[in-house]
Amino acid sequence: MASRGPTRALVLVLCSVQLVLLLAGVAVAGNFYQDVDVTWGGGNGKILSNGQLLTLSLDRSSGSGFQSKSQYLYGRFDMQIKLVPGNSAGTVATFYLSSQGSQHDEIDFEFLGNASGEPYTVHTNVYSQGKGDREQQFRMWFDPTKDFHTYSVLWNPTHIVFYVDGTPIREFRNREAATGVAFPRSQPMRVYASIWDAEDWATQGGRVKTDWSRAPFTAAYRGLAAAGCTSPDAAACVRSNGAWMSQELDGAAQDRLAAARRSYMIYDYCADAWRFPQGPPPECATK
């Protein structure tokens, strides 16, 4: 009986620290057994290392994927990912948020594989009320297959920011009032990740196909950290005092964003005159 006191006290301290971090808007890494469900792929999705690691594999029979148990309306979401090594052509690994239905909202990181020695493409997109086609693509300044790197999404009523290892690479601002372009602001979303075959388009426009002799293709995930509003009441989430609700990019972060886009962005739908010969979509033109 005497040993229970310190143990209980330690648990209370740890819980208190976690609560403080969540209120401060710091995403706290959890445990995959507690936080997600492997929803498809059978044995191709595996939780390992006492819930600290999750691997998703793709073979001829199936890809695989998981989703968070909780839904969120606004928040900060971090995932550490080590992508498929070697010849990953034709494969797509993902980390994204999404609601459900034909009018769904979605915030995407997709990682498009490539032939051995060629760089991955990091593909981002934002859907609002079922409309996407807002792609921006990047190369990374590191090899994402050699080690784990952190990919993050900040989502609040003002903007959505995509980060890689803490560096902002894309900002999608809420310009709904000025442009009429819907912004994700009312549909709770779950966190998802998956790996699947997209050889018809993923690598060099589909010219390089999946080499199935190299299967299974495996991506590793760890450190899922989510700090967000889980209330089913959307109005309560809008009133949330979590730090993510008011987080903006300061001057230094804006400079890092601009530098990353100059150096690493390889495609921007806003600049695609072939797709938009009459001019870019309204959310692109508004400053």
Short mmCIF file of C-alpha atoms in Angstrom, two decimals:
data_model
loop_
_atom_site.label_atom_id
_atom_site.label_comp_id
_atom_site.label_asym_id
_atom_site.label_seq_id
_atom_site.Cartn_x
_atom_site.Cartn_y
_atom_site.Cartn_z
CA MET A 1 0.00 0.00 0.00
CA ALA A 2 2.81 2.42 0.81
CA SER A 3 4.14 2.34 -2.78
CA ARG A 4 0.84 3.46 -4.32
CA GLY A 5 1.10 7.04 -3.10
CA PRO A 6 4.20 8.07 -5.09
CA THR A 7 2.96 6.19 -8.14
CA ARG A 8 -0.40 7.95 -8.02
CA ALA A 9 1.32 11.28 -7.47
CA LEU A 10 3.56 10.71 -10.49
CA VAL A 11 0.56 9.88 -12.67
CA LEU A 12 -1.21 13.05 -11.51
CA VAL A 13 1.88 15.13 -12.27
CA LEU A 14 2.23 13.64 -15.76
CA CYS A 15 -1.46 14.20 -16.50
CA SER A 16 -1.20 17.77 -15.27
CA VAL A 17 1.81 18.41 -17.50
CA GLN A 18 -0.02 16.98 -20.50
CA LEU A 19 -3.06 19.16 -19.77
CA VAL A 20 -0.89 22.27 -19.55
CA LEU A 21 0.77 21.42 -22.87
CA LEU A 22 -2.57 20.85 -24.56
CA LEU A 23 -3.95 24.15 -23.29
CA ALA A 24 -0.78 25.82 -24.53
CA GLY A 25 -1.39 24.39 -28.00
CA VAL A 26 1.53 21.96 -27.89
CA ALA A 27 0.65 18.70 -29.63
CA VAL A 28 1.54 15.80 -27.31
CA ALA A 29 2.57 12.47 -28.81
CA GLY A 30 0.34 9.61 -27.77
CA ASN A 31 0.12 5.86 -28.31
CA PHE A 32 -1.14 4.30 -31.53
CA TYR A 33 -3.03 1.59 -29.66
CA GLN A 34 -5.02 4.29 -27.86
CA ASP A 35 -5.26 6.93 -30.57
CA VAL A 36 -5.95 5.21 -33.92
CA ASP A 37 -7.66 2.30 -35.63
CA VAL A 38 -6.05 0.44 -38.52
CA THR A 39 -9.04 0.52 -40.83
CA TRP A 40 -7.95 -1.33 -43.94
CA GLY A 41 -5.21 -3.49 -45.40
CA GLY A 42 -5.43 -6.44 -43.05
CA GLY A 43 -1.96 -7.40 -41.88
CA ASN A 44 -0.34 -4.66 -43.95
CA GLY A 45 -0.94 -2.15 -41.14
CA LYS A 46 1.01 -3.00 -37.97
CA ILE A 47 1.33 -1.30 -34.59
CA LEU A 48 4.73 -2.06 -33.06
CA SER A 49 7.05 -1.07 -30.19
CA ASN A 50 4.32 -0.96 -27.54
CA GLY A 51 2.26 1.45 -29.59
CA GLN A 52 5.07 3.88 -30.44
CA LEU A 53 5.48 2.85 -34.09
CA LEU A 54 3.04 2.06 -36.89
CA THR A 55 4.03 0.69 -40.28
CA LEU A 56 1.87 0.74 -43.40
CA SER A 57 2.73 -1.55 -46.30
CA LEU A 58 1.62 -1.92 -49.90
CA ASP A 59 1.80 -5.17 -51.86
CA ARG A 60 0.00 -6.63 -54.85
CA SER A 61 -3.04 -7.49 -52.77
CA SER A 62 -3.59 -4.25 -50.87
CA GLY A 63 -2.34 -1.03 -49.42
CA SER A 64 -3.21 -0.07 -45.84
CA GLY A 65 -4.30 2.81 -43.67
CA PHE A 66 -5.39 4.07 -40.28
CA GLN A 67 -7.56 6.83 -38.82
CA SER A 68 -7.69 8.63 -35.49
CA LYS A 69 -10.32 7.65 -32.98
CA SER A 70 -11.06 11.32 -32.29
CA GLN A 71 -12.45 14.00 -34.59
CA TYR A 72 -11.18 17.57 -34.40
CA LEU A 73 -12.46 21.00 -35.38
CA TYR A 74 -9.28 23.10 -35.53
CA GLY A 75 -5.95 22.18 -33.99
CA ARG A 76 -2.28 21.39 -34.52
CA PHE A 77 -1.34 17.94 -35.85
CA ASP A 78 2.17 16.49 -36.10
CA MET A 79 3.36 13.18 -37.52
CA GLN A 80 6.87 11.80 -37.87
CA ILE A 81 7.20 9.76 -41.06
CA LYS A 82 9.98 7.73 -42.67
CA LEU A 83 9.05 7.14 -46.30
CA VAL A 84 9.50 4.10 -48.53
CA PRO A 85 13.21 3.66 -49.39
CA GLY A 86 14.67 2.72 -52.75
CA ASN A 87 12.47 2.44 -55.81
CA SER A 88 9.11 3.74 -54.58
CA ALA A 89 7.78 4.70 -58.03
CA GLY A 90 4.01 4.47 -58.31
CA THR A 91 3.39 4.53 -54.56
CA VAL A 92 1.70 7.25 -52.53
CA ALA A 93 2.02 7.54 -48.75
CA THR A 94 -0.25 10.04 -47.01
CA PHE A 95 -0.91 12.02 -43.83
CA TYR A 96 -4.08 14.08 -43.92
CA LEU A 97 -7.21 15.33 -42.19
CA SER A 98 -10.66 14.73 -43.64
CA SER A 99 -14.36 14.85 -42.88
CA GLN A 100 -16.86 12.61 -44.64
CA GLY A 101 -19.38 12.91 -47.46
CA SER A 102 -19.51 14.47 -50.91
CA GLN A 103 -19.15 17.98 -49.44
CA HIS A 104 -16.20 17.01 -47.26
CA ASP A 105 -13.28 19.15 -46.14
CA GLU A 106 -9.73 17.80 -46.38
CA ILE A 107 -6.14 18.93 -45.72
CA ASP A 108 -3.58 16.74 -47.49
CA PHE A 109 0.03 15.75 -47.33
CA GLU A 110 0.73 13.15 -50.04
CA PHE A 111 4.20 11.76 -50.70
CA LEU A 112 4.67 10.66 -54.30
CA GLY A 113 7.29 7.95 -54.73
CA ASN A 114 9.98 7.92 -57.38
CA ALA A 115 12.60 5.73 -59.01
CA SER A 116 15.73 4.98 -56.98
CA GLY A 117 17.92 8.04 -56.63
CA GLU A 118 15.19 10.46 -57.68
CA PRO A 119 13.55 12.81 -55.16
CA TYR A 120 10.17 12.38 -53.56
CA THR A 121 7.47 14.92 -54.40
CA VAL A 122 5.52 16.33 -51.45
CA HIS A 123 2.02 17.05 -52.76
CA THR A 124 -0.32 19.29 -50.73
CA ASN A 125 -3.99 20.08 -51.29
CA VAL A 126 -6.92 21.71 -49.51
CA TYR A 127 -10.56 20.68 -50.05
CA SER A 128 -13.51 22.73 -48.84
CA GLN A 129 -17.10 21.56 -49.25
CA GLY A 130 -15.97 18.87 -51.66
CA LYS A 131 -13.87 21.10 -53.91
CA GLY A 132 -10.11 20.56 -54.12
CA ASP A 133 -7.76 21.08 -57.08
CA ARG A 134 -5.60 23.42 -54.99
CA GLU A 135 -2.35 21.53 -55.42
CA GLN A 136 1.08 22.81 -54.50
CA GLN A 137 4.09 20.49 -54.76
CA PHE A 138 7.55 20.60 -53.23
CA ARG A 139 10.89 18.81 -53.16
CA MET A 140 12.49 18.39 -49.76
CA TRP A 141 15.91 19.58 -48.67
CA PHE A 142 16.71 16.11 -47.28
CA ASP A 143 16.21 12.45 -48.13
CA PRO A 144 12.86 11.59 -46.46
CA THR A 145 13.61 7.85 -46.61
CA LYS A 146 16.76 7.92 -44.44
CA ASP A 147 15.19 9.03 -41.17
CA PHE A 148 11.98 10.27 -39.59
CA HIS A 149 10.91 13.84 -40.31
CA THR A 150 8.00 15.78 -38.85
CA TYR A 151 5.11 16.88 -41.05
CA SER A 152 2.58 19.22 -39.43
CA VAL A 153 -0.73 20.92 -40.07
CA LEU A 154 -1.98 23.99 -38.21
CA TRP A 155 -5.69 24.63 -38.78
CA ASN A 156 -7.61 27.49 -37.23
CA PRO A 157 -10.34 29.90 -38.38
CA THR A 158 -7.78 32.22 -39.96
CA HIS A 159 -5.58 29.90 -41.98
CA ILE A 160 -4.11 26.44 -42.64
CA VAL A 161 -0.33 26.07 -42.51
CA PHE A 162 1.71 23.08 -43.71
CA TYR A 163 5.08 22.56 -41.98
CA VAL A 164 8.05 20.27 -42.60
CA ASP A 165 10.39 19.90 -39.61
CA GLY A 166 8.97 23.14 -38.22
CA THR A 167 9.49 25.12 -41.43
CA PRO A 168 6.27 26.47 -42.98
CA ILE A 169 6.02 25.56 -46.67
CA ARG A 170 2.44 26.56 -47.46
CA GLU A 171 -0.25 28.84 -46.03
CA PHE A 172 -3.89 28.73 -47.15
CA ARG A 173 -5.73 31.71 -45.68
CA ASN A 174 -9.44 32.04 -45.00
CA ARG A 175 -10.59 34.55 -47.62
CA GLU A 176 -14.18 33.36 -47.67
CA ALA A 177 -15.65 36.76 -46.83
CA ALA A 178 -13.73 38.48 -49.64
CA THR A 179 -13.94 35.81 -52.35
CA GLY A 180 -16.82 33.46 -51.54
CA VAL A 181 -14.35 30.55 -51.64
CA ALA A 182 -15.34 28.22 -48.80
CA PHE A 183 -12.86 27.60 -45.98
CA PRO A 184 -12.91 24.46 -43.79
CA ARG A 185 -14.58 25.78 -40.64
CA SER A 186 -17.57 23.67 -39.64
CA GLN A 187 -16.86 19.98 -40.29
CA PRO A 188 -14.83 18.01 -37.71
CA MET A 189 -12.06 15.94 -39.29
CA ARG A 190 -10.17 12.80 -38.34
CA VAL A 191 -6.45 12.27 -38.88
CA TYR A 192 -5.68 9.66 -41.54
CA ALA A 193 -2.63 8.00 -43.04
CA SER A 194 -2.32 5.44 -45.81
CA ILE A 195 -0.18 3.91 -48.52
CA TRP A 196 -1.61 2.90 -51.87
CA ASP A 197 -0.79 2.25 -55.51
CA ALA A 198 -1.18 5.22 -57.88
CA GLU A 199 1.08 4.16 -60.72
CA ASP A 200 -1.28 5.70 -63.27
CA TRP A 201 -0.31 9.24 -62.18
CA ALA A 202 2.01 9.44 -59.14
CA THR A 203 5.47 9.24 -60.70
CA GLN A 204 6.37 11.47 -63.65
CA GLY A 205 2.73 11.64 -64.69
CA GLY A 206 2.37 7.87 -64.69
CA ARG A 207 5.28 7.22 -67.05
CA VAL A 208 7.15 5.26 -64.35
CA LYS A 209 5.19 2.29 -63.06
CA THR A 210 5.31 0.35 -59.80
CA ASP A 211 8.00 -2.34 -59.71
CA TRP A 212 6.11 -5.05 -57.85
CA SER A 213 9.25 -7.19 -57.54
CA ARG A 214 10.28 -4.73 -54.80
CA ALA A 215 7.08 -5.14 -52.76
CA PRO A 216 6.17 -4.81 -50.00
CA PHE A 217 6.65 -1.04 -49.88
CA THR A 218 6.63 0.17 -46.30
CA ALA A 219 6.33 3.62 -44.71
CA ALA A 220 6.83 4.06 -40.96
CA TYR A 221 4.91 6.46 -38.71
CA ARG A 222 5.56 7.54 -35.15
CA GLY A 223 4.93 10.44 -32.79
CA LEU A 224 1.36 11.27 -33.80
CA ALA A 225 0.58 14.38 -31.76
CA ALA A 226 -2.79 16.11 -31.92
CA ALA A 227 -3.83 19.22 -29.98
CA GLY A 228 -7.29 20.25 -31.05
CA CYS A 229 -10.93 20.70 -30.16
CA THR A 230 -12.80 17.41 -29.90
CA SER A 231 -16.15 18.84 -28.78
CA PRO A 232 -19.10 17.84 -31.00
CA ASP A 233 -20.34 21.43 -30.58
CA ALA A 234 -18.82 23.52 -33.40
CA ALA A 235 -19.63 26.74 -31.57
CA ALA A 236 -17.69 25.53 -28.54
CA CYS A 237 -14.68 24.82 -30.74
CA VAL A 238 -14.82 28.32 -32.20
CA ARG A 239 -14.70 29.64 -28.63
CA SER A 240 -11.77 27.37 -27.72
CA ASN A 241 -8.84 29.05 -25.97
CA GLY A 242 -6.26 26.61 -27.30
CA ALA A 243 -3.15 28.36 -28.59
CA TRP A 244 -3.70 26.85 -32.06
CA MET A 245 -6.81 29.02 -32.43
CA SER A 246 -4.85 32.26 -32.61
CA GLN A 247 -1.48 31.07 -33.90
CA GLU A 248 -0.17 33.18 -36.78
CA LEU A 249 3.09 33.31 -38.71
CA ASP A 250 5.32 36.04 -37.32
CA GLY A 251 7.80 37.96 -39.48
CA ALA A 252 10.56 35.39 -39.12
CA ALA A 253 8.18 32.53 -40.01
CA GLN A 254 6.91 34.47 -43.03
CA ASP A 255 10.51 34.87 -44.20
CA ARG A 256 11.11 31.12 -43.79
CA LEU A 257 7.90 30.38 -45.69
CA ALA A 258 8.94 32.64 -48.57
CA ALA A 259 12.43 31.13 -48.68
CA ALA A 260 11.09 27.55 -48.69
CA ARG A 261 8.70 28.35 -51.51
CA ARG A 262 11.41 30.02 -53.60
CA SER A 263 13.81 27.12 -53.16
CA TYR A 264 11.63 24.01 -53.05
CA MET A 265 8.20 24.57 -54.62
CA ILE A 266 7.94 22.91 -58.03
CA TYR A 267 4.23 23.41 -58.80
CA ASP A 268 1.61 25.96 -57.77
CA TYR A 269 -1.93 25.73 -59.11
CA CYS A 270 -2.22 29.50 -58.76
CA ALA A 271 0.46 29.91 -61.45
CA ASP A 272 -0.88 27.28 -63.86
CA ALA A 273 -2.07 29.30 -66.86
CA TRP A 274 -2.84 26.11 -68.83
CA ARG A 275 -5.41 25.02 -66.25
CA PHE A 276 -6.71 28.52 -65.64
CA PRO A 277 -6.39 30.46 -68.91
CA GLN A 278 -8.90 33.07 -67.70
CA GLY A 279 -6.76 33.80 -64.65
CA PRO A 280 -6.08 32.12 -61.31
CA PRO A 281 -8.85 31.12 -58.92
CA PRO A 282 -10.09 33.95 -56.68
CA GLU A 283 -8.32 32.76 -53.54
CA CYS A 284 -5.01 33.10 -55.39
CA ALA A 285 -5.55 36.69 -56.53
CA THR A 286 -6.62 38.14 -53.18
CA LYS A 287 -3.85 39.47 -50.94
#
